[in-house]
Coordinates of N, CA and C in Angstrom, one line a residue:
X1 N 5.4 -16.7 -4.2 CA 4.2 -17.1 -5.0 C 3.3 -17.9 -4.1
X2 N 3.7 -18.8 -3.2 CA 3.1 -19.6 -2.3 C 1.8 -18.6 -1.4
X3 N 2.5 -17.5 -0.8 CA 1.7 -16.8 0.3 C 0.5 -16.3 -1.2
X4 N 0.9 -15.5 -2.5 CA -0.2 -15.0 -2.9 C -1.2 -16.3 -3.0
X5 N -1.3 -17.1 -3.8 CA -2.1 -18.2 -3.7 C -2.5 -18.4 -2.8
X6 N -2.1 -19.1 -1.8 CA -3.1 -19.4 -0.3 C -4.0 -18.0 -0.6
X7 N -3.4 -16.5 -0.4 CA -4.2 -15.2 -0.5 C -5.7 -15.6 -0.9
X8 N -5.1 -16.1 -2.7 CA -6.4 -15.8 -3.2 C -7.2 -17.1 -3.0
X9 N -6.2 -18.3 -2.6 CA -7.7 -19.4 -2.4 C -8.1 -18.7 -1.2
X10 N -7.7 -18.1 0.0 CA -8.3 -17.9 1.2 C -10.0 -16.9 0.7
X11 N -9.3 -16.2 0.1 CA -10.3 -14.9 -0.4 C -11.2 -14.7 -1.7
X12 N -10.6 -16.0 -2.1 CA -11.3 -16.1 -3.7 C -11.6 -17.2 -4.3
X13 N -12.3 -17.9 -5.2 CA -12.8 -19.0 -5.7 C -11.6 -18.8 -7.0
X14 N -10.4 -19.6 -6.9 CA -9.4 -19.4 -8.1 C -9.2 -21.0 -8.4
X15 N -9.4 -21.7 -9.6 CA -9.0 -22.2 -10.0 C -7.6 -22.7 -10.2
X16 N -7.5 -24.2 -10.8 CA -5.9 -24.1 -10.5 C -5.5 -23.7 -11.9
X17 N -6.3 -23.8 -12.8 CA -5.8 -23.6 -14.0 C -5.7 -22.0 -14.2
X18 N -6.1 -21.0 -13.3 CA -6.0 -19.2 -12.8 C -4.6 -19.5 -12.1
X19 N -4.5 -20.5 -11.5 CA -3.2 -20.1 -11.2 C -2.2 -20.8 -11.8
X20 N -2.0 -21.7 -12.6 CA -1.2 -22.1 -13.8 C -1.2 -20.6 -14.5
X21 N -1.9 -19.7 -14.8 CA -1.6 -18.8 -15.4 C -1.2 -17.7 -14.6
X22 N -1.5 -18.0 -13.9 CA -0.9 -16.6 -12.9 C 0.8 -16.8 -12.4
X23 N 1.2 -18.4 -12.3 CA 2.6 -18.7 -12.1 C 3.4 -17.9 -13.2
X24 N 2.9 -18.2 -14.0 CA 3.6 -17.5 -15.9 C 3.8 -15.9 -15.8
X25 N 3.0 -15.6 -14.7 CA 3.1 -14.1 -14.9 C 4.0 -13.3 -13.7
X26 N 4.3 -13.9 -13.0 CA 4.7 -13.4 -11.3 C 6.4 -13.5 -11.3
X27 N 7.0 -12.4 -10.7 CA 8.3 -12.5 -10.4 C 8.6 -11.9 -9.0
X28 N 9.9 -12.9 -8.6 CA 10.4 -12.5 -7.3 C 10.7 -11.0 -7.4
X29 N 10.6 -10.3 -6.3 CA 11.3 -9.5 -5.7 C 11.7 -9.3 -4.8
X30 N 12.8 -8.7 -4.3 CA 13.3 -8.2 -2.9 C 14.1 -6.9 -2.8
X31 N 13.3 -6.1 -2.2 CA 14.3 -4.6 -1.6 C 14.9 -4.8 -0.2
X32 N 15.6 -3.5 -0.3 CA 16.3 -3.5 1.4 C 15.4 -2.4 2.0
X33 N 15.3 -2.1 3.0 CA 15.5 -1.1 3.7 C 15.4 0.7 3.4
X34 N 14.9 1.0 2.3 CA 15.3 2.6 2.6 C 14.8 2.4 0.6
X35 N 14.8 1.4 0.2 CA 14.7 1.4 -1.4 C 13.7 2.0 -1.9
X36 N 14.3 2.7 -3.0 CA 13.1 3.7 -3.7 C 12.5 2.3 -5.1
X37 N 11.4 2.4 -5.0 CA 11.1 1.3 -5.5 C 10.1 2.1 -7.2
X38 N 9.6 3.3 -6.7 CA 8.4 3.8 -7.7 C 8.9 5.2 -7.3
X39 N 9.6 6.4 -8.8 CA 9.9 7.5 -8.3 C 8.4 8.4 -9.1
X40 N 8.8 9.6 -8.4 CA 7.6 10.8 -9.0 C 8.1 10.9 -10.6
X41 N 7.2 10.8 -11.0 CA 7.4 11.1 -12.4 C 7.8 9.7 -13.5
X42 N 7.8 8.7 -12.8 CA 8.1 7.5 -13.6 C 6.7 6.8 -13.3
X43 N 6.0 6.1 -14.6 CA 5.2 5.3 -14.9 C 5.0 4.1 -14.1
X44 N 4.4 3.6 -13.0 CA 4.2 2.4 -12.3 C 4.0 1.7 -13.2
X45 N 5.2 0.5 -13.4 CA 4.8 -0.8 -14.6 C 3.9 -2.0 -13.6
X46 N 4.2 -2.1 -12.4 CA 4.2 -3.2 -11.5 C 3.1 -2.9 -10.7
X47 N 2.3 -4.4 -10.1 CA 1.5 -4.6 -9.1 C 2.7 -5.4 -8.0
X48 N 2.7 -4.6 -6.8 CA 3.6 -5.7 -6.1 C 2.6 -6.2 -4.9
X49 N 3.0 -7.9 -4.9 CA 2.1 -8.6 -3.0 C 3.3 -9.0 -2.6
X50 N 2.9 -8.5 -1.4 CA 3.8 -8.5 -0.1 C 3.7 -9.7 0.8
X51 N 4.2 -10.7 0.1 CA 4.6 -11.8 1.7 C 6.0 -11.0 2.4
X52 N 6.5 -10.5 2.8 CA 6.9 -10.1 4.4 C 7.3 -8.6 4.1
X53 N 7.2 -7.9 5.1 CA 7.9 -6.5 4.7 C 6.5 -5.3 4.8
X54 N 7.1 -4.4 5.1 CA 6.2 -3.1 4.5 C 6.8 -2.3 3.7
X55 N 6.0 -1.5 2.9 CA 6.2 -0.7 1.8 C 5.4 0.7 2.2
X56 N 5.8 2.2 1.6 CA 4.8 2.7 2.0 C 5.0 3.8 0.6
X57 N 3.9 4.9 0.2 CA 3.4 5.5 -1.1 C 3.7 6.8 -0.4
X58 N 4.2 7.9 -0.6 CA 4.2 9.0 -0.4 C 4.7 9.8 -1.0
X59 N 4.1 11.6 -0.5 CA 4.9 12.6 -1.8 C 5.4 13.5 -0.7
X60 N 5.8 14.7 -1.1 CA 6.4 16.0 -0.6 C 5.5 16.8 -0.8
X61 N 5.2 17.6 0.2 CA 4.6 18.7 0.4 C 5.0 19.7 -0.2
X62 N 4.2 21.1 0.3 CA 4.7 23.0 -0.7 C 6.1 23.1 0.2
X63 N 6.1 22.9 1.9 CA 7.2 22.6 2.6 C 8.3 21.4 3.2
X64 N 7.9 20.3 1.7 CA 8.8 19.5 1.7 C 8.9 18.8 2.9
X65 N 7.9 18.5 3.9 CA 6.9 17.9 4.5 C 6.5 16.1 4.0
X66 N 7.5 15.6 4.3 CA 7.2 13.9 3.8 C 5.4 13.9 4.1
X67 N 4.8 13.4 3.0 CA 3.2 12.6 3.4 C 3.5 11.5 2.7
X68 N 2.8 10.3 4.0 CA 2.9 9.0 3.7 C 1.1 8.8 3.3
X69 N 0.7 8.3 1.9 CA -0.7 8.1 2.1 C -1.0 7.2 1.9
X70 N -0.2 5.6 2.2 CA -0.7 4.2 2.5 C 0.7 3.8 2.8
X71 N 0.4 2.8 4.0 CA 1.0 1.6 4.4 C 0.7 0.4 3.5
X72 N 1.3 -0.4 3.3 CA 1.0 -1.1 2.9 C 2.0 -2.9 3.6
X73 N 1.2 -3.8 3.8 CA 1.7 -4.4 4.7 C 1.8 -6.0 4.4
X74 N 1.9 -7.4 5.1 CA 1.9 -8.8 4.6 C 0.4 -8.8 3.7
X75 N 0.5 -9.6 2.4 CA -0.7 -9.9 1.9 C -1.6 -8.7 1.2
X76 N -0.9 -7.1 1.4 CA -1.3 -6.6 1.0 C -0.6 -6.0 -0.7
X77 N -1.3 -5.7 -1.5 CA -1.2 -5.4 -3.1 C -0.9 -3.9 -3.2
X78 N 0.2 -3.6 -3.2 CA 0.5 -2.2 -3.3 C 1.3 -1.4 -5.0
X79 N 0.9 -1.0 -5.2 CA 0.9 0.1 -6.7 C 0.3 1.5 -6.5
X80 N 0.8 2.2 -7.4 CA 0.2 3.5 -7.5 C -0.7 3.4 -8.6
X81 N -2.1 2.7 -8.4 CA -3.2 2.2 -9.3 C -3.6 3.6 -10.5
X82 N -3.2 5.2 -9.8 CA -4.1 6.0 -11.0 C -2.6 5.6 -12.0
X83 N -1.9 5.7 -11.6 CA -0.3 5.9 -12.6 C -0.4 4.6 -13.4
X84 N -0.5 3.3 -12.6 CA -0.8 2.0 -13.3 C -1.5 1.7 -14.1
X85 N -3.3 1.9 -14.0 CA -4.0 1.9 -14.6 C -4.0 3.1 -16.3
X86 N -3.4 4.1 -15.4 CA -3.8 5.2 -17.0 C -2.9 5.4 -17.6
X87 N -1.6 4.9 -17.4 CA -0.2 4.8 -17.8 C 0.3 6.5 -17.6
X88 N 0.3 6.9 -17.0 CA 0.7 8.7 -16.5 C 1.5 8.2 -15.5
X89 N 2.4 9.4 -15.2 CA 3.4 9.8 -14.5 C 2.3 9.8 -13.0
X90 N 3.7 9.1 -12.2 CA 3.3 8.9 -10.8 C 3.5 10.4 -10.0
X91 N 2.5 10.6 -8.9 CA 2.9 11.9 -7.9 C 3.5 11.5 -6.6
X92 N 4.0 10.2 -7.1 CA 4.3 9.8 -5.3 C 5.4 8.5 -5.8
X93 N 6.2 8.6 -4.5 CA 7.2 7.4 -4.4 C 7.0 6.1 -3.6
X94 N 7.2 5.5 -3.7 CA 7.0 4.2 -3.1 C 8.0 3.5 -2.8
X95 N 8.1 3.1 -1.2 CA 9.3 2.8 -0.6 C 9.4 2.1 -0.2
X96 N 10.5 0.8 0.3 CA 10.7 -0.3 1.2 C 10.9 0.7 2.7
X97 N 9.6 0.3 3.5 CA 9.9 0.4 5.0 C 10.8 -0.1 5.7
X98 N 11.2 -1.5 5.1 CA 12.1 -2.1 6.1 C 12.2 -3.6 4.5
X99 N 13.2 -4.5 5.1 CA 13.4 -5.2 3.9 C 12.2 -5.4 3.5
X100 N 12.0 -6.3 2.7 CA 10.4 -6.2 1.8 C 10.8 -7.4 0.7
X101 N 9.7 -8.2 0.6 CA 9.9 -9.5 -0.7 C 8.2 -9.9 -1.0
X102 N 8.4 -10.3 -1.8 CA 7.1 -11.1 -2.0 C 7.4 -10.8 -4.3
X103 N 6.0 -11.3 -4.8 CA 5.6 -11.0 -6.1 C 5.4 -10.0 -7.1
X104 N 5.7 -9.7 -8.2 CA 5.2 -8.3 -9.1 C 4.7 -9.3 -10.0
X105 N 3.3 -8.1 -10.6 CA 2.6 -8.5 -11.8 C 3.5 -7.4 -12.9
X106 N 3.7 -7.4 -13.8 CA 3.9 -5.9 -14.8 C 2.6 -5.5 -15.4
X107 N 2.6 -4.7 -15.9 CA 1.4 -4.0 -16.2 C 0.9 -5.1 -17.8
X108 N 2.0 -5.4 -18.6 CA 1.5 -6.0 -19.5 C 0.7 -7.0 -19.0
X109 N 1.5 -8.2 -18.3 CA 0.7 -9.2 -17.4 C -0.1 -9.2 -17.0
X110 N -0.5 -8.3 -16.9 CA -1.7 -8.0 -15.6 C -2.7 -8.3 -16.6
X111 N -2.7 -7.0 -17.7 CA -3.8 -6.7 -18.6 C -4.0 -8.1 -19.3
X112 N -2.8 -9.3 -19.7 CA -3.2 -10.4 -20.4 C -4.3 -11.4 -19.1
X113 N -3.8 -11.0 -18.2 CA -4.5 -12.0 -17.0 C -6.0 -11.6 -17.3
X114 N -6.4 -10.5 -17.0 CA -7.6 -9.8 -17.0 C -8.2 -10.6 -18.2
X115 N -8.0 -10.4 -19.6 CA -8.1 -10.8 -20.8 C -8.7 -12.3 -20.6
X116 N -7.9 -13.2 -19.8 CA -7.9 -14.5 -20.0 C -9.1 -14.9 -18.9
X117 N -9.2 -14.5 -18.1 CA -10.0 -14.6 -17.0 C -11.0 -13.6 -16.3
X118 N -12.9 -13.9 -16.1 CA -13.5 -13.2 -15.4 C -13.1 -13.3 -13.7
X119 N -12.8 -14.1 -13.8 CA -12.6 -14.1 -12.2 C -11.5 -13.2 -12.4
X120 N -10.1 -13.3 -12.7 CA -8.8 -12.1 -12.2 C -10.0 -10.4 -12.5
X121 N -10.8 -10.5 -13.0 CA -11.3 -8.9 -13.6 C -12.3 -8.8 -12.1
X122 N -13.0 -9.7 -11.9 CA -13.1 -9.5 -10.5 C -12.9 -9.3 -9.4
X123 N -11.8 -9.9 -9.1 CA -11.0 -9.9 -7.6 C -9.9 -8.1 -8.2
X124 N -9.6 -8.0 -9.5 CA -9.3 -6.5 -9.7 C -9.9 -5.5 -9.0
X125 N -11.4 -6.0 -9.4 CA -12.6 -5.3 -8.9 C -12.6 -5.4 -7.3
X126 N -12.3 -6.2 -6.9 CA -12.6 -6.3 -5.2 C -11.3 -5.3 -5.0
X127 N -10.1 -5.9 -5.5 CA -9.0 -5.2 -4.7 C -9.0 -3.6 -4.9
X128 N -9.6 -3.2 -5.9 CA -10.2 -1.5 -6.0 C -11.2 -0.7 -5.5
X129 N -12.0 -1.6 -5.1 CA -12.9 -1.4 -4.0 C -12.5 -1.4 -2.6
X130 N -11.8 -1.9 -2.3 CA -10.5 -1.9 -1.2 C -10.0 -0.6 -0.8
X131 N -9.2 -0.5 -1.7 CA -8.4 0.7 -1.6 C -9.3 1.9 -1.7
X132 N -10.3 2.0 -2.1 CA -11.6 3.2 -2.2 C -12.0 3.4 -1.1
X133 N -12.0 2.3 -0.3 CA -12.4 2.0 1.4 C -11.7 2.5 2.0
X134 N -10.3 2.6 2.0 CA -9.2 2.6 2.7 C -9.1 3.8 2.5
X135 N -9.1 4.6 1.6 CA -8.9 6.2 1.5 C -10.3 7.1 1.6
X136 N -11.5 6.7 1.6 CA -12.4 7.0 2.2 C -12.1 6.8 3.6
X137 N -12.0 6.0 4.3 CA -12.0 6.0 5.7 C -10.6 7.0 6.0
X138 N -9.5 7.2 5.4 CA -8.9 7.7 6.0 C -8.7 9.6 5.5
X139 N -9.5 9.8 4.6 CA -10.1 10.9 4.6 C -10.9 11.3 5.3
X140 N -11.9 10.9 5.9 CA -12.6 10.8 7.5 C -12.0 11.4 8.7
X141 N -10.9 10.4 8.6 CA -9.8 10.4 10.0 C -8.9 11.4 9.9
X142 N -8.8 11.8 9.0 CA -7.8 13.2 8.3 C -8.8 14.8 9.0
X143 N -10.1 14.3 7.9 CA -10.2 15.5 8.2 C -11.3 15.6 8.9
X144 N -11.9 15.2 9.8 CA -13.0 15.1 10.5 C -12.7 14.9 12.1
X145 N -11.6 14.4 12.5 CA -11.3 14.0 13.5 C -9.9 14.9 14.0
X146 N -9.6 15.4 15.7 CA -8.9 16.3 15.7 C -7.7 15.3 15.8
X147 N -6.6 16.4 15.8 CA -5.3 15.2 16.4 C -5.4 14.3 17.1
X148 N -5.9 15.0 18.3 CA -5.6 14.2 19.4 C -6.5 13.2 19.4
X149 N -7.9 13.2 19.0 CA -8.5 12.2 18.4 C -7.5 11.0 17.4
X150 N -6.7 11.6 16.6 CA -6.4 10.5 15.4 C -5.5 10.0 16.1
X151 N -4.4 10.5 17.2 CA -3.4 9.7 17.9 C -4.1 8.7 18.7
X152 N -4.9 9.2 19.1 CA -5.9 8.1 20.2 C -6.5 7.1 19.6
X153 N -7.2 7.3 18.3 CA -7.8 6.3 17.8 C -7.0 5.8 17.0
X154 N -6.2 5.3 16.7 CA -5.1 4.6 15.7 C -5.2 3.0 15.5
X155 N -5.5 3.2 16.9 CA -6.0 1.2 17.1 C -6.8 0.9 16.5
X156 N -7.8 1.4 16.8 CA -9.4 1.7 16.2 C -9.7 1.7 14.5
X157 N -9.0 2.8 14.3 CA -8.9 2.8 12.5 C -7.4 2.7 11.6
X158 N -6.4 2.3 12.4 CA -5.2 1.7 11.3 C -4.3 1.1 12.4
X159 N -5.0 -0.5 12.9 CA -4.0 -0.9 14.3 C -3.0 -1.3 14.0
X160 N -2.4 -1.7 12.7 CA -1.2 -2.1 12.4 C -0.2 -1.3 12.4
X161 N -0.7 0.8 12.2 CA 0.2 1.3 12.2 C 1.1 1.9 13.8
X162 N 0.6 2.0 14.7 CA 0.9 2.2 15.9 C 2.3 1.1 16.1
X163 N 2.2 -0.4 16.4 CA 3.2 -1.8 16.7 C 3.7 -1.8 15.5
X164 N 4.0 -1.2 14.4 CA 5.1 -1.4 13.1 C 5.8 -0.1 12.5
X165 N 5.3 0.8 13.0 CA 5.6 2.1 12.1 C 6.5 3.2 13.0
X166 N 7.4 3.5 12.7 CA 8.6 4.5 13.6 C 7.8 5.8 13.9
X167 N 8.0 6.7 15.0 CA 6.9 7.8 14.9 C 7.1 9.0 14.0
X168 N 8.1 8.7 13.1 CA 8.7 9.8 12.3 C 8.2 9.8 11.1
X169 N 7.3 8.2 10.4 CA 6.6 7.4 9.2 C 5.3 7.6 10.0
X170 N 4.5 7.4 11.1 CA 3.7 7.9 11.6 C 3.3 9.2 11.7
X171 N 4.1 10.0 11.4 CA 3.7 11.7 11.7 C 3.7 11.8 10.3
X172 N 4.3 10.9 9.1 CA 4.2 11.7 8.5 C 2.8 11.2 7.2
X173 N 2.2 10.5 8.4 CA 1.1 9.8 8.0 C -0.5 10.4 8.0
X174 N -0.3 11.0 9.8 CA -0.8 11.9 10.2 C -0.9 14.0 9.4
X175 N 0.3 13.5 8.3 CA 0.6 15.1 7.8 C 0.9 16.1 8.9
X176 N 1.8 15.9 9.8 CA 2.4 16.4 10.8 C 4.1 16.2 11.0
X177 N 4.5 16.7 11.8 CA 6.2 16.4 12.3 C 6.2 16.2 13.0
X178 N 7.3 14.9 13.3 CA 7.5 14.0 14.5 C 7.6 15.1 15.7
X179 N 7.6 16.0 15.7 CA 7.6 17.2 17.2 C 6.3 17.3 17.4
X180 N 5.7 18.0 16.6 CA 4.4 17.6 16.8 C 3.6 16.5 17.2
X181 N 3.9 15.3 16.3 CA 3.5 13.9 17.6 C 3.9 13.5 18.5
X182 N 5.0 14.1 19.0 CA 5.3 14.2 20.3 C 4.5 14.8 21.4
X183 N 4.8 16.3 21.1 CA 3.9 17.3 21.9 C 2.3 16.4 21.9
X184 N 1.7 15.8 20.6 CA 0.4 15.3 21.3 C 0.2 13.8 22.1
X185 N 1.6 13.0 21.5 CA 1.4 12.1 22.5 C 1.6 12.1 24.5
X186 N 2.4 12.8 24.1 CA 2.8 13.7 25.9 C 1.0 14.7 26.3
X187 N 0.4 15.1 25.6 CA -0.8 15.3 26.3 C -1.8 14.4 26.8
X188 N -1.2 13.2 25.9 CA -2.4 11.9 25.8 C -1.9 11.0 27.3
X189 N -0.5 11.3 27.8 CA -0.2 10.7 28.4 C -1.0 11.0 30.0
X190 N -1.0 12.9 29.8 CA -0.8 13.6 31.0 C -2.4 13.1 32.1

């Protein structure tokens, strides 16, 4: 609970009595390693923040082809927001990359938070604007930019994934197989 708060004083004008209400709402969690946290076809009840660990969202392809389509990392608020917000069935899983702990909102919570407070409906607002950013830009880098371009630029537009990500969660980030990021990192070398 400690890291979200610093979060939002760092990033937001929160009162203490926003966060007297927000303590009421928040529970520990911790996965291991390999944990299926959000399956396809089950309802996201939860907002989860991440003080340590990565988490990552992804589905299966027509060839069953892992696609990873967010990392999600320290300080960052990860959920499958269409499934959360419209209460529908999820198309994607959501997984502990490596152990993983920090806070969940539930969906009830959430909605009383919002209720009780303009400011939580705002910073909602910021954090959805976020992620619109984040998949806009990486729609860009998908499909605008060639491989060898998106291996090269990694620093550039997602530097955290290059120093934390295995190249096998990397490829399949890229919508590729780890042979394939091979074969292009071995050209990038040459």
């Amino acid at each position: 609970m400690d890291k979200l708060v610093k979060y939002l004083e760092d990033n937001y004008n929160i009162s203490n009595e926003e966060i007297a209400l927000l303590e009421q709402c928040v529970e520990a969690y911790t996965y291991t390693k390999g944990s299926c946290i959000s399956s396809v076809g089950a309802i996201v009840d939860k907002i989860y923040f991440i003080d340590e660990g990565i988490m990552r969202a992804y589905y299966t392809g027509e060839t069953d082809l892992e696609i990873t389509r967010r990392f999600y990392f320290e300080n960052d608020f990860c959920t499958n927001w269409v499934s959360f917000r419209n209460r529908i069935p999820s198309v994607e899983y959501i997984e502990a990359v490596n152990d993983v702990s920090g806070v969940s909102i539930s969906f009830s919570d959430f909605m009383k938070l919002l209720e009780t407070s303009t400011n939580f409906k705002n910073i909602y607002a910021h954090i959805l604007e976020k992620f619109q950013d984040y998949h806009l830009k990486k729609f860009h880098f998908i499909n605008n930019l060639t491989l060898l371009e998106q291996v090269n630029g990694m620093e550039l537009y997602f530097p955290k994934l290059r120093q934390k990500i295995s190249n096998k969660l990397l490829a399949s980030f890229l919508h590729i197989t780890p042979q394939h990021l091979c074969r292009v990192k071995k050209k990038l070398i040459k």
